[in-house]
CSV table of C-alpha atoms and ligand atoms in Angstrom, one decimal:
chain,number,residue,atom,x,y,z
A,15,UNK,CA,-23.0,9.3,-11.6
A,16,UNK,CA,-25.5,10.4,-8.3
A,17,UNK,CA,-24.6,13.4,-6.5
A,18,UNK,CA,-22.7,11.8,-3.8
A,19,UNK,CA,-20.2,10.2,-6.2
A,20,UNK,CA,-20.0,13.7,-8.0
A,21,UNK,CA,-19.2,15.4,-4.6
A,22,UNK,CA,-16.1,12.9,-4.3
A,23,UNK,CA,-14.7,13.4,-8.0
A,24,UNK,CA,-14.8,17.3,-7.4
A,25,UNK,CA,-13.7,17.3,-4.0
A,26,UNK,CA,-10.8,15.1,-5.4
A,27,UNK,CA,-10.3,17.4,-8.1
A,28,UNK,CA,-9.4,20.4,-6.3
A,29,UNK,CA,-7.5,18.5,-3.2
A,30,UNK,CA,-5.7,15.7,-4.5
A,31,UNK,CA,-2.8,16.0,-7.3
A,32,UNK,CA,-3.7,12.5,-9.1
A,33,UNK,CA,-0.4,10.5,-10.3
A,34,UNK,CA,0.5,10.4,-14.5
A,35,UNK,CA,-2.5,12.9,-15.3
A,36,UNK,CA,-2.5,16.1,-17.0
A,37,UNK,CA,-5.5,17.1,-14.2
A,38,UNK,CA,-6.9,19.7,-17.1
A,39,UNK,CA,-8.4,16.4,-18.8
A,40,UNK,CA,-10.7,15.6,-15.8
A,41,UNK,CA,-12.7,18.8,-17.2
A,42,UNK,CA,-14.1,16.3,-19.1
A,43,UNK,CA,-12.8,12.7,-17.6
A,44,UNK,CA,-14.4,12.1,-14.5
A,45,UNK,CA,-12.5,10.5,-11.8
A,46,UNK,CA,-14.1,7.5,-10.4
A,47,UNK,CA,-14.5,7.6,-6.6
A,48,UNK,CA,-14.2,3.7,-5.2
A,49,UNK,CA,-16.1,2.8,-2.2
A,50,UNK,CA,-15.1,-0.6,-1.8
A,51,UNK,CA,-13.2,-3.5,-3.6
A,52,UNK,CA,-13.8,-7.1,-3.4
A,53,UNK,CA,-11.8,-10.0,-5.4
A,54,UNK,CA,-11.7,-8.4,-8.7
A,55,UNK,CA,-14.0,-6.1,-8.6
A,56,UNK,CA,-13.9,-2.3,-7.8
A,57,UNK,CA,-17.5,-0.5,-6.7
A,58,UNK,CA,-18.0,2.8,-7.2
A,59,UNK,CA,-20.4,4.8,-4.7
A,60,UNK,CA,-23.6,4.3,-6.8
A,61,UNK,CA,-22.9,0.6,-6.8
A,62,UNK,CA,-21.4,0.2,-10.5
A,63,UNK,CA,-18.9,-2.8,-10.3
A,64,UNK,CA,-15.3,-2.4,-12.4
A,65,UNK,CA,-13.1,-5.7,-12.9
A,66,UNK,CA,-9.6,-4.6,-11.9
A,67,UNK,CA,-8.2,-6.1,-15.2
A,68,UNK,CA,-5.0,-4.1,-14.2
A,69,UNK,CA,-4.6,-5.4,-10.8
A,70,UNK,CA,-4.7,-1.7,-9.5
A,71,UNK,CA,-1.7,-0.6,-11.9
A,72,UNK,CA,0.2,-4.1,-11.5
A,73,UNK,CA,0.0,-4.5,-7.5
A,74,UNK,CA,-3.0,-6.4,-6.7
A,75,UNK,CA,-2.3,-10.3,-7.2
A,76,UNK,CA,-5.1,-12.3,-5.1
A,77,UNK,CA,-7.8,-9.6,-5.4
A,78,UNK,CA,-9.5,-7.0,-3.3
A,79,UNK,CA,-10.8,-7.6,0.2
A,80,UNK,CA,-9.0,-10.6,0.7
A,81,UNK,CA,-9.5,-12.5,3.9
A,82,UNK,CA,-6.0,-14.0,4.3
A,83,UNK,CA,-4.2,-10.5,3.8
A,84,UNK,CA,-6.6,-8.9,6.0
A,85,UNK,CA,-6.2,-11.4,8.8
A,86,UNK,CA,-2.5,-11.1,9.0
A,87,UNK,CA,-2.6,-7.6,8.8
A,88,UNK,CA,-5.1,-7.2,11.7
A,89,UNK,CA,-3.2,-9.5,13.6
A,90,UNK,CA,0.3,-7.5,13.2
A,91,UNK,CA,-1.4,-4.3,14.2
A,92,UNK,CA,-2.1,-6.0,17.8
A,93,UNK,CA,1.6,-6.4,18.0
A,94,UNK,CA,3.7,-4.1,16.5
A,95,UNK,CA,3.0,-1.2,13.5
A,96,UNK,CA,6.2,-0.1,12.5
A,97,UNK,CA,9.7,0.5,14.4
A,98,UNK,CA,13.0,1.5,13.4
A,99,UNK,CA,15.0,-0.6,11.4
A,100,UNK,CA,18.3,1.1,12.0
A,101,UNK,CA,19.7,-0.7,15.5
A,102,UNK,CA,16.3,-2.5,15.7
A,103,UNK,CA,14.3,-5.6,13.9
A,104,UNK,CA,11.6,-7.3,14.3
A,105,UNK,CA,10.0,-10.8,13.5
A,106,UNK,CA,8.1,-10.1,9.9
A,107,UNK,CA,11.0,-8.4,8.7
A,108,UNK,CA,13.5,-11.2,9.8
A,109,UNK,CA,11.0,-13.7,8.6
A,110,UNK,CA,10.4,-12.2,4.9
A,111,UNK,CA,14.3,-11.9,4.6
A,112,UNK,CA,14.8,-15.3,5.1
A,113,UNK,CA,11.9,-16.7,3.0
A,114,UNK,CA,13.1,-13.9,0.0
A,115,UNK,CA,16.5,-15.7,0.5
A,116,UNK,CA,15.2,-19.3,0.1
A,117,UNK,CA,13.2,-18.6,-3.4
A,118,UNK,CA,15.9,-16.1,-4.9
A,119,UNK,CA,19.1,-17.4,-3.6
A,120,UNK,CA,20.1,-13.7,-2.5
A,121,UNK,CA,20.1,-12.1,0.0
A,122,UNK,CA,20.7,-9.2,2.6
A,123,UNK,CA,16.9,-7.9,1.8
A,124,UNK,CA,17.4,-4.1,1.6
A,125,UNK,CA,13.9,-2.3,2.2
A,126,UNK,CA,11.9,0.7,1.0
A,127,UNK,CA,8.2,1.8,0.2
A,128,UNK,CA,8.1,2.1,-3.6
A,129,UNK,CA,9.9,0.6,-6.8
A,130,UNK,CA,11.3,3.3,-7.8
A,131,UNK,CA,13.5,3.7,-4.7
A,132,UNK,CA,14.3,0.1,-4.9
A,133,UNK,CA,16.0,1.1,-8.4
A,134,UNK,CA,17.7,3.7,-6.5
A,135,UNK,CA,19.3,1.4,-3.9
A,136,UNK,CA,20.3,-1.0,-6.7
A,137,UNK,CA,21.9,1.9,-8.6
A,138,UNK,CA,23.5,3.1,-5.6
A,139,UNK,CA,24.5,-0.1,-4.0
A,140,UNK,CA,26.5,-1.1,-7.4
A,141,UNK,CA,28.4,2.0,-8.3
A,142,UNK,CA,29.3,2.0,-4.5
A,143,UNK,CA,30.4,-1.7,-4.5
A,144,UNK,CA,32.7,-0.7,-7.7
A,145,UNK,CA,34.0,1.9,-5.7
A,146,UNK,CA,34.6,0.0,-2.3
A,147,UNK,CA,36.7,-2.4,-4.7
A,148,UNK,CA,38.8,0.9,-6.0
A,149,UNK,CA,37.2,0.8,-9.1
A,150,UNK,CA,35.2,4.4,-8.7
A,151,UNK,CA,35.4,4.8,-12.9
A,152,UNK,CA,32.3,2.3,-13.1
A,153,UNK,CA,29.6,5.0,-12.3
A,154,UNK,CA,27.5,4.9,-15.5
A,155,UNK,CA,24.4,2.7,-16.3
A,156,UNK,CA,23.2,0.8,-18.7
A,157,UNK,CA,19.5,0.2,-19.5
A,158,UNK,CA,17.4,-0.7,-22.7
A,159,UNK,CA,15.2,0.9,-25.1
A,160,UNK,CA,11.8,1.4,-24.0
A,161,UNK,CA,13.1,0.5,-20.5
A,162,UNK,CA,10.9,1.9,-17.3
A,163,UNK,CA,12.4,1.8,-13.8
A,164,UNK,CA,10.1,4.2,-11.9
A,165,UNK,CA,10.2,8.4,-12.0
A,166,UNK,CA,12.6,9.5,-9.1
A,167,UNK,CA,15.6,11.2,-11.0
A,168,UNK,CA,18.5,8.6,-10.5
A,169,UNK,CA,15.5,5.8,-11.9
A,170,UNK,CA,14.2,8.0,-14.7
A,171,UNK,CA,18.0,8.4,-15.8
A,172,UNK,CA,17.6,4.6,-17.0
A,173,UNK,CA,14.1,5.1,-17.8
A,174,UNK,CA,13.3,5.3,-21.3
A,175,UNK,CA,9.8,6.5,-21.9
A,176,UNK,CA,9.9,9.9,-23.2
A,177,UNK,CA,6.7,11.1,-22.5
A,178,UNK,CA,7.7,11.1,-18.9
A,179,UNK,CA,11.9,11.3,-19.2
A,180,UNK,CA,12.1,14.3,-21.7
A,181,UNK,CA,11.0,17.0,-19.6
A,182,UNK,CA,13.3,16.4,-17.0
A,183,UNK,CA,16.6,15.7,-19.2
A,184,UNK,CA,18.6,18.3,-17.8
A,185,UNK,CA,18.4,16.7,-14.0
A,186,UNK,CA,19.2,13.1,-15.2
A,187,UNK,CA,22.8,11.5,-15.3
A,188,UNK,CA,23.4,10.6,-18.9
A,189,UNK,CA,23.8,7.0,-19.2
A,190,UNK,CA,23.5,4.8,-21.9
A,191,UNK,CA,20.9,2.7,-24.3
A,192,UNK,CA,20.8,-0.4,-25.7
A,193,UNK,CA,18.6,-1.7,-28.2
A,194,UNK,CA,15.3,-4.0,-26.6
A,195,UNK,CA,15.3,-7.3,-27.4
A,196,UNK,CA,11.1,-7.2,-28.3
A,197,UNK,CA,9.8,-9.7,-30.0
A,198,UNK,CA,7.8,-7.8,-32.4
A,199,UNK,CA,10.6,-6.7,-34.1
A,200,UNK,CA,11.1,-9.9,-35.6
A,201,UNK,CA,11.3,-10.0,-39.7
A,202,UNK,CA,9.1,-12.6,-41.7
A,203,UNK,CA,11.0,-16.0,-41.0
A,204,UNK,CA,13.0,-14.3,-37.7
A,205,UNK,CA,12.1,-15.9,-34.4
A,206,UNK,CA,12.0,-13.9,-31.2
A,207,UNK,CA,15.4,-15.4,-30.2
A,208,UNK,CA,16.9,-14.3,-33.6
A,209,UNK,CA,15.7,-10.6,-32.0
A,210,UNK,CA,17.2,-11.0,-28.7
A,211,UNK,CA,20.4,-12.6,-30.1
A,212,UNK,CA,20.6,-9.4,-32.3
A,213,UNK,CA,19.9,-7.0,-29.2
A,214,UNK,CA,22.8,-9.2,-27.2
A,215,UNK,CA,25.4,-7.9,-30.1
A,216,UNK,CA,24.5,-4.7,-29.3
A,217,UNK,CA,25.5,-4.8,-25.1
A,218,UNK,CA,28.2,-7.1,-26.2
A,219,UNK,CA,29.8,-3.8,-28.6
A,220,UNK,CA,29.1,-1.6,-25.9
A,221,UNK,CA,30.6,-3.5,-23.2
A,222,UNK,CA,33.9,-3.9,-25.3
A,223,UNK,CA,33.7,-0.1,-25.8
A,224,UNK,CA,32.7,1.1,-22.6
A,225,UNK,CA,32.7,-1.5,-19.5
A,226,UNK,CA,35.7,0.4,-17.7
A,227,UNK,CA,33.2,3.2,-17.0
A,228,UNK,CA,29.7,0.9,-16.5
A,229,UNK,CA,28.6,0.5,-13.2
A,230,UNK,CA,25.6,-1.9,-14.1
A,231,UNK,CA,22.6,-2.7,-16.7
A,232,UNK,CA,19.4,-2.7,-15.0
A,233,UNK,CA,16.6,-4.8,-17.3
A,234,UNK,CA,12.9,-5.8,-16.8
A,235,UNK,CA,13.0,-9.5,-17.4
A,236,UNK,CA,10.9,-11.0,-20.4
A,237,UNK,CA,8.2,-8.4,-20.3
A,238,UNK,CA,9.1,-4.4,-20.9
A,239,UNK,CA,6.0,-3.4,-19.3
A,240,UNK,CA,5.2,0.4,-19.1
A,241,UNK,CA,6.6,0.5,-22.7
A,242,UNK,CA,3.7,-1.5,-23.2
A,243,UNK,CA,4.3,-5.1,-22.5
A,244,UNK,CA,7.0,-5.9,-24.9
A,245,UNK,CA,7.8,-9.1,-24.4
A,246,UNK,CA,11.0,-11.2,-25.1
A,247,UNK,CA,12.5,-14.5,-25.5
A,248,UNK,CA,14.7,-15.8,-22.1
A,249,UNK,CA,18.0,-16.3,-24.6
A,250,UNK,CA,18.6,-12.6,-23.9
A,251,UNK,CA,18.7,-12.8,-20.3
A,252,UNK,CA,20.9,-16.1,-20.6
A,253,UNK,CA,23.2,-14.5,-22.8
A,254,UNK,CA,23.4,-11.4,-20.9
A,255,UNK,CA,24.4,-13.1,-17.8
A,256,UNK,CA,27.5,-14.3,-19.6
A,257,UNK,CA,28.1,-11.0,-20.8
A,258,UNK,CA,28.2,-9.0,-17.6
A,259,UNK,CA,30.2,-11.9,-16.0
A,260,UNK,CA,33.1,-11.8,-19.0
A,261,UNK,CA,32.8,-7.9,-18.4
A,262,UNK,CA,32.4,-7.2,-15.0
A,263,UNK,CA,29.2,-5.2,-15.4
A,264,UNK,CA,26.0,-6.0,-12.2
A,265,UNK,CA,23.0,-7.4,-13.8
A,266,UNK,CA,20.3,-5.6,-11.9
A,267,UNK,CA,16.9,-7.2,-12.5
A,268,UNK,CA,14.0,-5.4,-11.8
A,269,UNK,CA,11.4,-7.5,-11.2
A,270,UNK,CA,8.9,-4.9,-9.6
A,271,UNK,CA,6.4,-5.6,-12.3
A,272,UNK,CA,7.2,-9.2,-13.3
A,273,UNK,CA,8.0,-10.8,-10.3
A,274,UNK,CA,5.4,-12.7,-7.7
A,275,UNK,CA,4.5,-15.2,-10.6
A,276,UNK,CA,3.4,-12.7,-13.3
A,277,UNK,CA,5.0,-14.4,-15.8
A,278,UNK,CA,4.4,-17.7,-15.3
A,279,UNK,CA,7.5,-18.3,-12.6
A,280,UNK,CA,7.8,-16.9,-9.5
A,281,UNK,CA,10.3,-15.1,-10.8
A,282,UNK,CA,10.9,-14.0,-14.3
A,283,UNK,CA,14.7,-14.7,-14.4
A,284,UNK,CA,13.6,-18.4,-13.3
A,285,UNK,CA,12.8,-18.6,-16.9
A,286,UNK,CA,16.5,-18.1,-18.2
A,287,UNK,CA,18.0,-20.0,-15.3
A,288,UNK,CA,19.8,-17.1,-14.3
A,289,UNK,CA,20.9,-15.2,-10.9
A,290,UNK,CA,21.3,-11.8,-11.7
A,291,UNK,CA,23.2,-9.5,-9.2
A,292,UNK,CA,20.7,-7.1,-7.6
A,293,UNK,CA,16.9,-8.4,-7.9
A,294,UNK,CA,14.4,-5.5,-7.4
A,295,UNK,CA,10.6,-6.3,-5.7
A,296,UNK,CA,7.8,-4.4,-5.0
A,297,UNK,CA,4.5,-4.0,-6.5
A,298,UNK,CA,2.9,-7.1,-5.9
A,299,UNK,CA,5.2,-8.2,-3.2
A,300,UNK,CA,2.4,-7.5,-0.4
A,301,UNK,CA,-0.2,-8.4,-2.8
A,302,UNK,CA,-1.6,-4.6,-3.2
A,303,UNK,CA,-2.0,-4.0,0.2
A,304,UNK,CA,0.8,-2.2,1.6
A,305,UNK,CA,4.2,0.0,0.0
A,306,UNK,CA,7.1,-2.1,0.2
A,307,UNK,CA,9.7,-2.4,-2.2
A,308,UNK,CA,12.9,-5.1,-1.3
A,309,UNK,CA,16.7,-5.4,-3.1
A,310,UNK,CA,18.0,-8.6,-2.7
A,311,UNK,CA,22.1,-8.9,-3.8
A,312,UNK,CA,24.7,-11.4,-3.5
A,313,UNK,CA,27.1,-12.2,-0.6
A,314,UNK,CA,30.2,-11.2,-2.1
A,315,UNK,CA,28.9,-8.1,-3.0
A,316,UNK,CA,27.5,-7.6,0.8
A,317,UNK,CA,30.5,-8.4,2.3
A,318,UNK,CA,32.4,-5.4,0.0
A,319,UNK,CA,30.4,-3.1,2.4
A,320,UNK,CA,31.4,-5.0,5.5
A,321,UNK,CA,34.1,-3.1,7.1
A,322,UNK,CA,35.3,-0.7,10.1
A,323,UNK,CA,35.0,2.1,8.0
A,324,UNK,CA,31.8,3.6,8.3
A,325,UNK,CA,31.7,5.0,4.5
A,326,UNK,CA,32.3,1.9,2.8
A,327,UNK,CA,29.0,1.0,4.4
A,328,UNK,CA,25.7,1.8,2.8
A,329,UNK,CA,24.2,4.6,4.5
A,330,UNK,CA,20.6,4.6,2.4
A,331,UNK,CA,17.5,5.0,4.7
A,332,UNK,CA,13.8,5.4,3.7
A,333,UNK,CA,11.8,6.2,7.6
A,334,UNK,CA,9.4,3.3,6.4
A,335,UNK,CA,12.0,1.1,5.9
A,336,UNK,CA,10.6,-2.7,6.6
A,337,UNK,CA,7.7,-1.7,7.8
A,338,UNK,CA,6.4,-4.3,10.1
A,339,UNK,CA,2.7,-4.1,8.6
A,340,UNK,CA,3.6,-4.3,4.8
A,341,UNK,CA,6.6,-7.4,5.8
A,342,UNK,CA,3.7,-9.2,7.5
A,343,UNK,CA,1.2,-9.1,4.7
A,344,UNK,CA,4.2,-10.1,2.1
A,345,UNK,CA,4.8,-13.1,4.0
A,346,UNK,CA,1.0,-13.8,4.2
A,347,UNK,CA,1.2,-13.3,0.1
A,348,UNK,CA,4.3,-15.9,0.0
A,349,UNK,CA,2.0,-18.3,2.1
A,350,UNK,CA,-0.5,-18.3,-0.2
A,351,UNK,CA,1.4,-19.3,-3.3
A,352,UNK,CA,2.6,-22.4,-1.5
A,353,UNK,CA,-0.4,-23.2,0.2
A,354,UNK,CA,-2.7,-22.8,-3.1
A,355,UNK,CA,-0.3,-23.8,-5.8
A,356,UNK,CA,-1.0,-20.6,-7.1
A,357,UNK,CA,1.2,-21.0,-10.3
A,358,UNK,CA,-0.1,-23.8,-11.1
A,359,UNK,CA,-3.5,-22.6,-11.4
A,360,UNK,CA,-2.7,-19.9,-13.0
A,361,UNK,CA,-1.1,-21.4,-15.5
A,362,UNK,CA,-4.7,-23.4,-16.2
A,363,UNK,CA,-6.6,-20.3,-15.4
A,364,UNK,CA,-4.1,-18.5,-18.4
A,365,UNK,CA,-5.2,-21.1,-21.0
A,366,UNK,CA,-8.6,-20.7,-20.3
A,367,UNK,CA,-8.4,-16.9,-21.0
A,368,UNK,CA,-6.5,-17.7,-24.1
A,369,UNK,CA,-9.3,-19.5,-25.4
A,370,UNK,CA,-11.9,-17.1,-24.8
A,371,UNK,CA,-9.3,-14.7,-26.6
A,372,UNK,CA,-8.8,-16.9,-29.5
A,373,UNK,CA,-10.9,-14.3,-31.7
A,374,UNK,CA,-7.8,-11.8,-31.3
A,375,UNK,CA,-6.2,-13.8,-33.7
A,376,UNK,CA,-8.3,-13.4,-36.4
A,377,UNK,CA,-9.5,-10.1,-36.2
A,378,UNK,CA,-8.3,-7.9,-39.0
A,379,UNK,CA,-6.3,-4.5,-37.4
A,380,UNK,CA,-5.1,-6.4,-34.5
A,381,UNK,CA,-1.3,-7.4,-34.3
A,382,UNK,CA,1.3,-9.1,-32.2
A,383,UNK,CA,-0.8,-11.0,-30.1
A,384,UNK,CA,1.3,-12.0,-27.1
A,385,UNK,CA,1.3,-13.6,-23.6
A,386,UNK,CA,3.3,-14.9,-21.1
A,387,UNK,CA,1.9,-16.1,-17.5
A,388,UNK,CA,-0.5,-13.6,-16.2
A,389,UNK,CA,0.2,-10.9,-18.7
A,390,UNK,CA,-1.7,-10.3,-22.1
A,391,UNK,CA,-1.5,-7.8,-24.5
A,392,UNK,CA,-2.3,-7.1,-28.3
A,393,UNK,CA,-1.8,-3.9,-30.6
A,394,UNK,CA,-4.7,-2.1,-32.3
A,395,UNK,CA,-3.7,-0.6,-35.4
A,396,UNK,CA,-5.7,2.5,-35.7
A,397,UNK,CA,-5.2,6.4,-36.9
A,398,UNK,CA,-6.8,7.9,-34.0
A,399,UNK,CA,-4.3,9.8,-31.7
A,400,UNK,CA,-7.2,9.5,-28.7
A,401,UNK,CA,-7.5,5.6,-28.9
A,402,UNK,CA,-6.2,4.6,-25.7
A,403,UNK,CA,-8.5,7.2,-24.1
A,404,UNK,CA,-11.2,5.9,-26.4
A,405,UNK,CA,-10.8,2.3,-25.3
A,406,UNK,CA,-10.6,2.9,-21.6
A,407,UNK,CA,-14.0,4.8,-21.6
A,408,UNK,CA,-16.1,2.8,-23.5
A,409,UNK,CA,-14.6,-0.2,-21.3
A,410,UNK,CA,-15.5,1.5,-18.3
A,411,UNK,CA,-19.2,1.4,-19.6
A,412,UNK,CA,-19.4,-1.8,-20.0
A,413,UNK,CA,-17.8,-2.2,-16.4
A,414,UNK,CA,-14.1,-2.9,-16.7
A,415,UNK,CA,-11.3,-1.4,-15.7
A,416,UNK,CA,-8.3,-1.2,-18.5
A,417,UNK,CA,-5.7,1.4,-19.5
A,418,UNK,CA,-4.1,1.1,-22.8
A,419,UNK,CA,-0.5,2.3,-23.3
A,420,UNK,CA,-0.3,3.4,-26.6
A,421,UNK,CA,-2.4,1.6,-29.2
A,422,UNK,CA,-1.5,-1.5,-27.0
A,423,UNK,CA,-4.4,-3.1,-25.0
A,424,UNK,CA,-3.0,-5.4,-22.2
A,425,UNK,CA,-4.6,-7.3,-19.2
A,426,UNK,CA,-2.8,-7.9,-16.2
A,427,UNK,CA,-5.5,-9.2,-13.8
A,428,UNK,CA,-5.5,-10.3,-9.9
A,429,UNK,CA,-4.7,-14.5,-10.2
A,430,UNK,CA,-8.6,-14.9,-8.6
A,431,UNK,CA,-10.1,-14.0,-12.1
A,432,UNK,CA,-12.9,-16.5,-12.7
A,433,UNK,CA,-14.2,-17.5,-16.3
A,434,UNK,CA,-16.9,-15.3,-16.1
A,435,UNK,CA,-14.5,-12.3,-15.8
A,436,UNK,CA,-12.8,-13.6,-18.6
A,437,UNK,CA,-15.7,-13.8,-20.6
A,438,UNK,CA,-16.9,-10.0,-19.7
A,439,UNK,CA,-13.2,-8.8,-20.4
A,440,UNK,CA,-12.8,-10.6,-24.0
A,441,UNK,CA,-16.5,-10.1,-25.1
A,442,UNK,CA,-16.2,-6.3,-24.0
A,443,UNK,CA,-13.0,-5.9,-25.7
A,444,UNK,CA,-14.3,-7.6,-29.0
A,445,UNK,CA,-16.9,-5.2,-29.0
A,446,UNK,CA,-15.2,-2.2,-28.3
A,447,UNK,CA,-12.6,-2.9,-30.5
A,448,UNK,CA,-15.4,-3.1,-33.4
A,449,UNK,CA,-16.7,-0.2,-32.2
A,450,UNK,CA,-13.8,2.2,-32.9
A,451,UNK,CA,-13.1,0.5,-35.7
A,452,UNK,CA,-16.3,1.5,-37.1
A,453,UNK,CA,-16.2,5.3,-35.9
A,454,UNK,CA,-12.4,5.5,-36.9
A,455,UNK,CA,-13.9,4.6,-40.8
A,456,UNK,CA,-16.8,7.9,-39.8
A,457,UNK,CA,-14.8,10.6,-37.8
A,458,UNK,CA,-11.2,10.0,-38.8
A,459,UNK,CA,-9.1,10.8,-35.6
A,460,UNK,CA,-9.6,12.7,-32.9
A,461,UNK,CA,-7.7,16.0,-30.8
A,462,UNK,CA,-8.7,14.6,-27.5
A,463,UNK,CA,-5.1,13.5,-25.3
A,464,UNK,CA,-4.1,10.0,-25.0
A,465,UNK,CA,-4.0,8.4,-21.9
A,466,UNK,CA,-0.1,8.3,-21.0
B,503,PLP,C1,6.0,0.3,-11.5
B,503,PLP,C2,7.5,-0.1,-12.2
B,503,PLP,C3,8.6,0.7,-11.4
B,503,PLP,C4,8.4,1.9,-10.5
B,503,PLP,O1,7.8,1.2,-9.3
B,503,PLP,P1,7.1,2.4,-8.2
B,503,PLP,O2,6.3,1.7,-6.7
B,503,PLP,O3,6.0,3.2,-9.1
B,503,PLP,O4,7.9,3.6,-7.8
B,503,PLP,C5,10.2,0.1,-11.8
B,503,PLP,N1,10.4,-0.6,-12.6
B,503,PLP,C6,9.2,-1.3,-12.9
B,503,PLP,C7,9.4,-2.4,-14.2
B,503,PLP,C8,7.8,-0.9,-12.8
B,503,PLP,O5,6.9,-1.6,-13.5
């Protein structure tokens, strides 16, 4: 690494508290200063390039340095960068809200700047709705085993990743948890749908007992991302929708990670033919350019807040609510989906990448190879507690940014991935899996920390 890069990483270590990171690790593990991005590539100050196979933490859809999104933001900059959204409005926020309504059948878009805030908004709205309807006793939330909905206190209370939530347990509302429909749990002879139906039985039992105190169930449709890309059958969503109707429980779909084409349809819920009561969106919404999130809901829920009484209104706010630049970027993202037939092209790319990854199917020690839309994942059988870190490092050396979750390796690439990139990712992963398996045999497990 050049002196120039060394200097940036040193200054970052001193000045920046990096997210999701035990900072002491960076005594050994270098932080990579990124000078620029272009398409799928990130480039450091020494000119070394990395394929961004995780879309910069799942936000980037059409690659870095995208001409159309850049141009849209530039144009918006010349008229209005931001304005208070209480008592005022502007063109991009109106147009985006209309577009999202047309695409989802849900409306009254309420904006914030990040995913966790969208979760908070949906939880608060659901509770407040029931309260406005004279059912304030419905104040608890249900989430799935291995769920992830963000890291603010309310969101963490519906998140089931102990590494993130256990420390803060005394700060978190006690909520309810149901089984994950994770297709990996299928026993011999069982299908993914069988697992989903068993998990649904768990929800039904809970609703039978506790629906009187349950405001909502929050789920990540089709793919539980942060838990390690656990995938499940859409029948779970269809049945869950029916149970929520039957027991008067709101269904909150957290499509923060899976929205905007990730699972093959524009929104994951479409694959089950269902409409949630609340839909949370963020991450890809601006193509990874600016922070923006949004909660959409049903007309009748909106109407329960519409009143002469101020306190029946939803008085939540964030300073940057409906930021004009971010909304303009989001409009351009939706225009790109339309103009460039992205979902059809993604299906072709997915088939192509599957062919490159065929080696996974017959490599010993690789389990649960899975794919949905533009998400690929597989589990590596290993004794190494540092597998994720070792894989991450070895892939970086080969010019690939990955970020395994435990022993799950996944790819969630920008939609502009081309065949040469697929090849580099696939061949690198194959070589690294083989190298790590060989090392395990000789060195046993390592004491290094895993990547969280
Ligand atoms: C990333 C994520 C969040 C949180 O979004 P942030 O912008 O990181 O706060 C919530 N839910 C899901 C499913 C996510 O993947």
